[in-house]
Amino acid sequence: MSFRGQRLRFDDVPTLPLPFSFSSPTHHAAAEPAAPPTTLQAAAKAAPTMRVAPASFWQPTERKPRQRKKPPPPPREFPKHGFESDRRGPFPIEWETVGHFQTWLQSHSRSLCVEFTCHEVKKSLVDGDKAVWTKRTTYRCVRDGYGDRTNPYEIRHPERQRKTFVKPLEHGCDASIVIKTYPGTQRILGHYNLAHSHPTGSANLKYMTLSREARRAIAEKVDLGVSRKRILFEMQGGAFDSAEAGVLSATDRDSLVSLQDIARIEQRSYRELIQLDPDDAKSTSLHVKRVEREGGFAYLKTRQMAAYMRGRHQKQLAGNAGLDLEQKERQAVVQRARDVAVEGIIPPLMDGIMAYLVPSQSTSPDTTSSDTFGYYTVDISCIPPMCTCSSYPRLRFCVHVAAVGLHFPATLIDIAIYPPPRQTALHESIDRALWSRPLPSPASAPASDSPSSLPHSLPRAAPSLSDIAIAASAQTAKELMSLAVDLQANPRPIEELRPLREAALTFSQPVSDVLPAKQKVAPNQSVNGDWKLTEKKMGEAGADGRRAAFGSGGTQGCKEAGTYGSIQRWRAPRKTCSRRRSKRAKAYTAADRIY
């Protein structure tokens, strides 16, 4: 018979007495010795009995079946952190594209007079088709300060009044905007926390920055050279003329521009113009390339690029690199002159006046008025013709001069483009040929008039000139300038240049010579440390070369005592006995023998 898995109950089994008694120790001394039992029942009653489990414990019970695992939950209808899941959850705000969000953010910030900046950009770590979102961007209020609150600035002198103020609050601002982008769609979702810990509106207006349009307008005026006060007047002009002057609007911060804002933008544009990278050579090369692309001329002088620039210069002189910079600019000027209408050019109205009025290309002239505002005067009586515009002195040639020469050929204005000459005055061979003929030297003059015989050359007084002489000098200067331009454009043979050069040297004597003649001074010459030759040449007696003892401030007995002006470390003599010195000498001798 098997009893596995069942519990039994024994009702008829008597309990057995224990061989000892559980009497209390406190009554042990007073209790009398018990009489020996006579029967089994008396012994069982006298001794304590064992406890028996209840009847329900011994009754057989049925075995419960095992519970199976719950079935897995059905798959989600939308992936977690996906577009649909976020739209129904923590990101209820929706925009069409990122551009729509930027427009909303700008208008919302201006309406509440608050400002948000990008604080964190986090990309999804899952790539490929498994990614449910691509990027999450967090914008925080500028009054939050981010990590600036952890390291507060210690004000050592709070009694001083300062104009600057700090944007971040001591406890920060909790307002934030979080947006997320998702793959496969341009729509974005966002979450906006409106809990600003500071007042909004006009109270927060001074903590805002200028709009991007205002900063761009100020930067353009700064580049044009407009003064700060003029920019301030133009930016603030009309701010209080409108009917809504007393109503807070989105453009109030732009109308409250100050001189500090203009100075800050001016310094920023100036730094962008000249600030270089820590790697100076690399940034300089990039800046030179940018200037060349813009049409300017920049010469980079470095040791590494000397050979390259020398070869490039030779190609420029030989004409292999095309037109030089001047001829290129003249060619561009002639191209722009073709856009000037011939109907807008006013020819001379009276005989004897050789001046044309050419309309400006940037300012529309007033044709109904007799005033010449918007016109530039081109004088063809001189060679080359002159113009009153600001771009003429650069090349002595401009669009207005080219337009007159292009539309009125009878003026004989030279608008041709000349190729670069094969040889110029930069070549040493031309210099030798030009100066091969000896010129009159100062030594041929009388000894009394030579500058070398006198400590100071006597000034030659300029004679008083009449008005006719002054006018003749001005006309001669114009003719010489025309001749210089002609020589630069059309090189002449050396035989024709010699008399012109001699005449120029003869006429270019200084009217007054205040400084003495230049003397060639040899470099410092010393023989065995003696500078007497240099002192004799310079005419000054030198000071004693020996320096005073302790000239550097030291004193005798200190650790760093100055000796003849130089700091030398002083060490006390080391005391050694004769026995130690003899042992050391023997050791050195033994070492020499080993090696």
XYZ file of C-alpha atoms in Angstrom:
595
model
C 0.000 0.000 0.000
C 1.421 3.394 -1.013
C 0.800 6.570 1.001
C 2.715 8.945 -1.310
C 1.032 12.268 -1.732
C -1.562 11.698 1.077
C -1.796 12.781 4.679
C -3.058 10.322 7.460
C -4.722 10.862 10.763
C -4.122 8.625 13.826
C -6.971 8.829 16.361
C -6.558 5.646 18.434
C -2.830 5.855 19.148
C -2.235 6.813 22.831
C 0.389 9.315 23.788
C 3.458 8.031 25.619
C 4.812 9.592 28.820
C 8.220 11.261 28.833
C 10.990 9.950 31.106
C 11.383 13.310 32.859
C 9.174 15.998 34.345
C 8.719 19.657 33.263
C 7.976 20.939 36.758
C 8.743 24.567 37.567
C 12.085 25.234 39.309
C 10.515 27.725 41.693
C 8.418 25.028 43.404
C 11.077 22.381 43.348
C 12.220 22.922 46.885
C 8.761 22.953 48.494
C 7.277 20.105 46.508
C 7.235 16.686 48.000
C 8.649 13.683 46.125
C 5.986 12.027 43.981
C 4.948 8.466 44.624
C 5.947 5.890 42.062
C 3.157 5.175 39.560
C 1.255 2.034 39.946
C -0.326 1.729 36.582
C 0.314 2.882 33.009
C -2.716 5.206 33.074
C -1.529 6.884 36.296
C 1.921 7.433 34.816
C 0.412 8.902 31.662
C -1.707 11.322 33.659
C 1.220 12.353 35.869
C 3.577 13.093 32.928
C 2.968 15.837 30.232
C 1.700 14.730 26.840
C 2.897 15.562 23.241
C 0.877 17.935 21.046
C -0.886 16.382 18.054
C -1.603 18.217 14.766
C -5.244 19.071 13.991
C -7.389 16.696 11.997
C -7.495 18.959 8.949
C -3.736 18.686 8.603
C -3.775 14.900 8.276
C -6.583 14.718 5.774
C -5.504 14.001 2.162
C -5.607 17.024 -0.258
C -5.685 17.182 -4.034
C -2.693 18.463 -6.038
C -3.214 21.845 -7.782
C -2.318 22.026 -11.473
C 0.594 24.312 -12.567
C -0.273 27.713 -13.935
C 0.970 28.383 -17.459
C 2.810 31.624 -18.471
C 0.770 34.517 -19.734
C 0.754 34.911 -23.496
C 2.918 37.795 -24.888
C 1.082 41.086 -25.389
C 0.003 41.915 -28.915
C 2.395 44.175 -30.907
C 1.947 47.908 -30.576
C -0.007 49.702 -33.207
C 2.605 52.547 -33.247
C 6.307 52.193 -32.314
C 7.405 53.761 -29.061
C 8.936 57.271 -29.380
C 7.741 57.361 -32.989
C 5.762 60.094 -34.712
C 2.260 58.867 -33.820
C 3.292 57.830 -30.325
C 4.844 61.227 -29.546
C 1.952 63.142 -31.088
C -0.502 61.363 -28.776
C 1.893 61.670 -25.854
C 4.428 64.292 -24.746
C 4.732 66.257 -28.036
C 1.276 67.596 -28.913
C 2.390 70.686 -30.926
C 2.941 70.148 -34.655
C 4.557 72.239 -37.425
C 4.747 71.657 -41.151
C 8.521 72.119 -41.565
C 11.491 73.458 -39.645
C 11.079 76.793 -41.430
C 7.542 77.138 -40.107
C 8.836 76.447 -36.601
C 11.562 79.109 -36.901
C 9.012 81.649 -38.112
C 6.670 80.800 -35.233
C 9.505 80.949 -32.705
C 10.638 84.368 -33.922
C 7.155 85.875 -33.890
C 6.297 84.293 -30.527
C 9.526 85.516 -28.931
C 8.996 89.050 -30.202
C 5.379 89.125 -29.055
C 6.235 88.069 -25.474
C 9.566 89.962 -25.407
C 11.503 86.795 -24.589
C 14.353 85.073 -26.356
C 15.224 81.409 -26.860
C 18.563 79.960 -27.919
C 19.540 76.468 -29.007
C 20.815 74.629 -25.945
C 21.260 70.994 -27.033
C 21.040 68.951 -30.229
C 20.850 65.184 -29.777
C 20.813 62.691 -32.631
C 19.284 59.226 -32.548
C 21.706 56.398 -31.813
C 19.780 54.014 -34.088
C 20.664 54.239 -37.755
C 18.926 52.923 -40.810
C 15.322 51.790 -41.107
C 15.011 50.982 -37.395
C 15.262 54.627 -36.340
C 11.902 56.074 -35.283
C 13.223 59.647 -34.815
C 16.291 61.440 -36.151
C 17.072 64.537 -34.084
C 15.885 66.258 -30.916
C 16.623 69.942 -30.354
C 16.157 71.811 -27.082
C 15.688 75.585 -26.908
C 15.963 77.327 -23.555
C 15.323 80.855 -22.392
C 18.392 83.092 -22.356
C 17.644 84.058 -18.748
C 18.353 80.464 -17.686
C 22.113 80.821 -17.906
C 22.758 77.072 -18.261
C 25.997 76.392 -16.371
C 26.744 79.998 -15.391
C 24.933 79.645 -12.078
C 27.434 77.060 -10.808
C 30.357 79.495 -10.982
C 29.000 82.892 -9.894
C 31.191 85.934 -10.432
C 32.610 87.326 -7.216
C 32.121 91.084 -7.118
C 35.020 92.504 -5.140
C 33.850 96.116 -5.228
C 30.040 96.180 -5.044
C 30.056 99.913 -4.292
C 31.141 100.695 -7.852
C 28.353 101.537 -10.263
C 28.477 99.580 -13.513
C 26.428 99.932 -16.659
C 26.564 96.251 -17.551
C 23.909 93.820 -16.406
C 23.734 90.045 -16.343
C 21.090 88.192 -18.318
C 21.048 84.849 -16.438
C 19.008 84.633 -13.264
C 20.375 83.235 -10.047
C 18.001 80.261 -10.064
C 17.555 80.083 -13.825
C 14.422 79.891 -15.952
C 12.529 76.647 -16.626
C 10.927 77.734 -19.905
C 12.001 75.497 -22.783
C 10.922 74.240 -26.195
C 11.784 70.717 -27.397
C 11.242 69.652 -31.019
C 11.815 66.308 -32.730
C 12.249 65.362 -36.364
C 11.284 61.988 -37.792
C 12.367 59.966 -40.832
C 10.119 59.909 -43.854
C 8.347 63.199 -43.124
C 9.108 66.910 -42.893
C 6.607 67.522 -40.120
C 8.046 68.081 -36.672
C 6.545 67.746 -33.204
C 7.287 69.861 -30.184
C 6.713 70.426 -26.500
C 6.542 73.912 -24.961
C 7.042 74.632 -21.260
C 5.565 78.074 -20.533
C 6.903 78.344 -16.964
C 8.971 81.551 -17.139
C 10.438 82.454 -13.761
C 10.770 86.134 -14.689
C 8.333 88.781 -15.914
C 7.747 88.989 -19.654
C 6.780 91.915 -21.826
C 8.315 95.376 -21.514
C 10.077 94.447 -18.254
C 12.148 91.875 -20.123
C 12.799 94.050 -23.190
C 16.271 95.187 -22.127
C 17.495 91.585 -21.949
C 16.698 90.895 -25.604
C 19.066 91.262 -28.551
C 18.491 93.081 -31.802
C 16.770 91.235 -34.589
C 18.772 89.726 -37.418
C 17.433 92.271 -39.909
C 18.469 95.187 -37.689
C 21.957 93.782 -37.158
C 22.376 93.247 -40.893
C 21.250 96.810 -41.662
C 23.660 98.267 -39.098
C 26.536 96.147 -40.446
C 25.898 97.366 -43.997
C 25.970 100.992 -42.868
C 29.145 100.390 -40.882
C 30.821 98.920 -43.970
C 29.821 102.030 -45.939
C 31.574 104.248 -43.385
C 28.483 105.850 -41.829
C 29.143 107.317 -38.396
C 27.603 105.824 -35.269
C 25.475 108.864 -34.491
C 24.071 108.897 -38.006
C 23.190 105.197 -37.776
C 21.551 105.803 -34.389
C 19.480 108.656 -35.799
C 18.343 106.584 -38.783
C 17.465 103.545 -36.647
C 15.549 105.568 -34.056
C 13.957 107.939 -36.556
C 10.261 107.320 -37.033
C 9.966 105.099 -33.954
C 7.643 107.565 -32.212
C 6.012 109.071 -35.293
C 3.566 106.228 -35.895
C 0.074 106.104 -34.458
C 0.930 103.039 -32.356
C 3.817 104.666 -30.524
C 2.323 103.887 -27.110
C 1.606 100.233 -27.869
C 4.262 97.581 -27.273
C 5.083 95.896 -30.568
C 7.537 93.319 -31.816
C 9.931 95.912 -33.248
C 10.362 97.991 -30.089
C 13.748 96.434 -29.300
C 15.060 97.449 -32.735
C 13.910 101.021 -32.173
C 15.680 101.102 -28.783
C 19.102 100.571 -30.346
C 21.943 102.327 -28.519
C 25.468 103.429 -29.334
C 26.787 100.398 -27.451
C 24.921 98.078 -29.804
C 26.336 99.853 -32.862
C 29.861 99.783 -31.419
C 29.546 96.062 -30.699
C 28.477 95.320 -34.278
C 31.259 97.544 -35.607
C 33.880 95.678 -33.586
C 32.469 92.353 -34.759
C 32.696 93.338 -38.431
C 36.198 94.688 -37.856
C 37.290 91.410 -36.265
C 35.840 89.445 -39.160
C 37.863 91.613 -41.516
C 41.302 91.312 -39.919
C 41.157 88.521 -37.345
C 43.335 85.586 -38.312
C 43.334 81.955 -37.347
C 45.808 80.729 -34.706
C 47.603 79.129 -37.614
C 48.624 82.507 -39.006
C 50.168 81.349 -42.282
C 47.143 79.290 -43.270
C 44.619 82.008 -42.476
C 46.711 84.619 -44.282
C 46.803 82.491 -47.426
C 43.029 82.026 -47.300
C 42.524 85.759 -46.832
C 44.754 86.544 -49.824
C 42.817 84.115 -52.011
C 39.526 85.697 -50.950
C 40.828 89.169 -51.816
C 41.974 87.945 -55.224
C 38.569 86.406 -55.922
C 36.919 89.711 -55.105
C 39.075 91.448 -57.706
C 41.602 93.084 -55.401
C 45.371 92.821 -55.396
C 47.273 91.269 -52.524
C 50.939 90.333 -52.408
C 51.879 87.650 -49.924
C 55.483 87.988 -48.812
C 56.747 84.782 -47.246
C 59.969 82.860 -47.412
C 58.324 79.648 -48.548
C 56.460 81.239 -51.467
C 59.231 83.591 -52.641
C 60.190 81.413 -55.615
C 56.561 80.941 -56.616
C 55.768 84.641 -56.424
C 58.961 85.514 -58.320
C 58.044 83.151 -61.145
C 54.496 84.452 -61.197
C 55.784 88.018 -61.388
C 58.028 87.158 -64.328
C 55.076 85.585 -66.137
C 53.063 88.729 -65.467
C 55.810 90.878 -66.939
C 56.227 88.655 -69.989
C 52.513 88.725 -70.726
C 51.942 84.994 -70.266
C 49.485 85.590 -67.422
C 47.263 87.916 -69.459
C 46.683 91.584 -68.817
C 48.106 93.246 -65.763
C 45.868 94.542 -63.007
C 45.578 98.056 -64.414
C 44.607 96.920 -67.891
C 42.147 94.400 -66.448
C 40.461 97.164 -64.498
C 40.390 99.406 -67.567
C 38.788 96.592 -69.551
C 36.090 96.163 -66.884
C 35.489 99.929 -66.862
C 35.001 99.986 -70.639
C 32.532 97.110 -70.378
C 30.473 99.008 -67.787
C 30.638 102.187 -69.882
C 28.675 100.494 -72.652
C 25.622 100.476 -70.353
C 25.595 104.278 -70.145
C 22.978 105.637 -72.552
C 24.176 108.273 -74.978
C 20.928 110.209 -74.496
C 21.786 110.865 -70.857
C 25.161 112.494 -71.625
C 24.949 116.302 -71.924
C 27.565 117.724 -74.366
C 29.108 121.205 -73.962
C 26.447 123.883 -74.412
C 28.827 126.762 -75.186
C 31.926 127.175 -77.301
C 35.164 127.164 -75.375
C 33.834 124.866 -72.637
C 35.143 121.351 -73.120
C 33.188 119.563 -70.404
C 30.609 116.793 -70.624
C 27.993 115.938 -68.006
C 27.609 112.177 -67.514
C 24.777 110.833 -65.314
C 25.628 108.809 -62.231
C 24.876 105.096 -62.346
C 23.949 104.877 -58.648
C 21.896 108.084 -58.251
C 19.087 108.982 -60.616
C 19.653 112.611 -61.776
C 16.939 115.225 -61.992
C 16.548 116.091 -65.679
C 13.872 118.715 -65.074
C 16.101 120.908 -62.918
C 19.083 122.991 -63.965
C 21.083 121.680 -61.020
C 23.921 119.264 -61.806
C 23.127 116.946 -58.891
C 23.462 113.359 -60.075
C 25.904 114.269 -62.869
C 29.695 114.053 -63.057
C 31.776 116.512 -65.075
C 34.309 115.097 -67.551
C 36.928 117.671 -68.613
C 38.505 116.743 -71.967
C 40.738 119.811 -72.168
C 43.562 117.978 -70.400
C 45.306 114.707 -71.149
C 44.161 112.358 -69.817
C 40.611 113.648 -69.322
C 39.591 114.273 -65.731
C 36.366 113.399 -63.923
C 34.863 114.582 -60.648
C 33.778 111.119 -59.437
C 35.451 109.377 -56.494
C 36.703 106.394 -58.515
C 38.731 108.459 -60.985
C 41.943 108.978 -58.912
C 42.497 105.243 -58.631
C 43.387 104.705 -62.318
C 42.843 108.223 -63.683
C 40.145 106.507 -65.675
C 36.504 105.806 -64.887
C 33.173 104.778 -66.400
C 32.187 108.363 -67.199
C 35.406 109.113 -69.115
C 35.086 105.830 -70.991
C 31.441 106.583 -71.840
C 32.380 109.964 -73.342
C 35.208 108.428 -75.362
C 32.976 105.552 -76.492
C 29.946 107.596 -77.591
C 31.841 110.691 -78.789
C 34.878 109.565 -80.828
C 35.665 113.165 -81.784
C 36.979 113.776 -78.265
C 39.944 111.468 -79.042
C 39.837 109.897 -75.575
C 42.134 106.877 -75.395
C 40.018 103.893 -74.289
C 42.191 101.187 -75.866
C 43.458 98.211 -73.845
C 47.199 97.699 -74.232
C 48.935 94.354 -73.713
C 51.655 94.172 -71.058
C 55.087 95.204 -72.388
C 57.756 92.594 -72.862
C 60.289 94.681 -70.993
C 59.751 97.243 -68.289
C 61.882 99.330 -65.982
C 61.909 96.444 -63.470
C 64.475 94.560 -65.562
C 68.111 95.156 -64.685
C 69.201 95.214 -68.353
C 66.995 98.237 -69.061
C 68.285 99.985 -65.952
C 71.883 99.492 -67.070
C 71.147 100.745 -70.586
C 69.223 103.723 -69.271
C 71.919 104.806 -66.846
C 74.915 103.888 -69.026
C 75.359 107.519 -69.966
C 77.093 109.382 -67.116
C 74.985 112.042 -65.520
C 76.314 115.248 -64.016
C 77.519 114.480 -60.505
C 77.721 116.859 -57.559
C 81.554 116.549 -57.653
C 81.706 118.604 -60.870
C 80.221 121.595 -59.085
C 82.412 124.148 -57.326
C 83.819 123.112 -53.969
C 82.162 125.998 -52.224
C 78.713 124.900 -53.400
C 79.069 121.146 -52.898
C 76.943 119.753 -50.072
C 79.805 117.565 -48.845
C 82.048 120.531 -48.101
C 79.468 122.194 -45.862
C 77.981 120.834 -42.653
C 74.536 121.954 -43.804
C 73.561 122.854 -47.354
C 72.258 126.372 -47.649
C 68.532 126.509 -48.473
C 67.511 128.100 -51.743
C 64.736 130.577 -51.244
C 61.681 130.091 -53.438
C 60.980 133.217 -55.529
C 57.627 134.930 -55.341
C 55.434 133.815 -58.226
C 52.657 135.599 -60.004
C 49.231 134.188 -60.781
C 50.269 133.535 -64.374
C 53.276 131.507 -63.212
C 51.122 129.494 -60.811
C 48.611 128.741 -63.570
C 51.438 127.779 -65.909
C 52.853 125.434 -63.265
C 49.463 123.768 -62.850
C 49.113 123.333 -66.606
C 52.634 121.915 -66.823
C 51.833 119.478 -64.024
C 48.791 118.268 -65.967
C 50.894 117.812 -69.084
C 53.524 115.884 -67.130
C 50.847 113.600 -65.670
C 49.482 112.999 -69.155
C 52.994 112.247 -70.368
C 53.526 109.806 -67.490
C 50.322 107.946 -68.329
C 51.288 107.876 -71.998
C 54.745 106.498 -71.193
C 53.255 103.869 -68.943
C 50.797 102.735 -71.593
C 53.144 103.124 -74.609
C 56.806 102.369 -73.812
C 59.386 104.375 -75.771
C 62.941 103.543 -76.890
C 65.832 104.259 -74.547
C 67.278 106.936 -76.828
C 64.105 109.003 -76.447
C 64.020 108.551 -72.682
C 67.562 109.800 -71.939
C 66.931 113.527 -72.583
C 63.649 113.354 -70.695
C 65.380 111.770 -67.734
C 68.182 114.344 -67.764
C 65.666 117.176 -67.862
C 63.720 115.650 -64.983
C 66.878 115.283 -62.863
C 67.973 118.804 -63.664
C 64.588 120.284 -62.755
C 64.102 118.150 -59.636
C 66.696 120.018 -57.546
C 65.316 120.572 -54.028
C 64.124 124.069 -53.309
C 65.340 123.851 -49.716
C 67.523 121.271 -48.013
C 67.199 121.445 -44.260
C 68.832 118.125 -43.400
C 72.540 117.553 -44.090
C 73.719 115.234 -46.794
C 73.406 111.551 -46.012
C 76.621 109.867 -44.922
C 77.329 106.193 -45.111
C 78.125 104.808 -41.663
C 79.812 101.423 -41.427
C 78.480 98.840 -38.991
C 79.955 98.390 -35.530
C 83.642 97.575 -35.748
C 85.631 96.159 -32.899
C 89.172 94.843 -32.680
C 89.725 92.598 -29.684
C 86.792 94.139 -27.898
C 87.859 97.728 -28.628
C 85.114 99.940 -30.100
C 87.344 102.949 -30.831
C 86.723 102.713 -34.589
C 82.967 102.938 -34.155
C 83.294 105.792 -31.659
C 85.481 107.729 -34.077
C 83.051 107.208 -36.946
C 80.010 108.175 -34.927
C 81.711 111.161 -33.305
C 80.627 110.175 -29.805
C 82.669 108.869 -26.924
C 81.336 105.622 -25.532
C 80.895 104.882 -21.859
C 83.115 102.571 -19.858
C 82.239 98.975 -20.720
C 83.037 97.657 -17.265
C 80.007 97.246 -15.070
C 79.965 97.986 -11.405
C 80.079 95.119 -8.966
C 76.720 94.081 -7.580
C 75.039 96.181 -10.256
C 72.027 93.897 -10.314
C 71.120 94.629 -6.714
C 72.886 91.834 -4.865
C 75.113 92.244 -1.830
C 78.148 90.428 -0.635
C 77.379 87.286 1.327
C 73.942 86.572 -0.130
C 73.163 83.404 -2.051
C 72.613 85.272 -5.301
C 75.300 87.914 -5.480
C 75.608 90.139 -8.571
C 79.049 90.169 -10.105
C 79.624 92.782 -12.813
C 75.930 93.202 -13.419
C 75.140 89.493 -13.860
C 73.540 87.210 -11.275
C 75.706 84.264 -10.364
C 74.907 81.675 -7.738
C 77.334 81.856 -4.826
C 78.368 78.647 -3.124
C 80.309 78.330 0.060
C 83.637 76.470 -0.185
C 83.403 72.852 0.823
C 85.668 71.820 3.654
C 87.362 68.453 3.181
C 90.139 66.966 5.238
C 93.433 65.895 3.749
C 92.719 62.215 4.419
C 89.450 62.330 2.423
C 91.171 64.143 -0.448
C 93.907 61.512 -0.569
C 91.342 58.685 -0.658
C 89.439 60.407 -3.460
C 92.638 60.902 -5.474
C 93.531 57.235 -5.082
C 90.049 56.202 -6.240
C 90.329 58.395 -9.355
C 93.739 56.930 -10.122
C 92.400 53.383 -9.825
C 89.463 54.226 -12.099
C 91.809 55.649 -14.713
C 93.824 52.485 -14.625
C 90.713 50.334 -15.139
C 89.533 52.279 -18.161
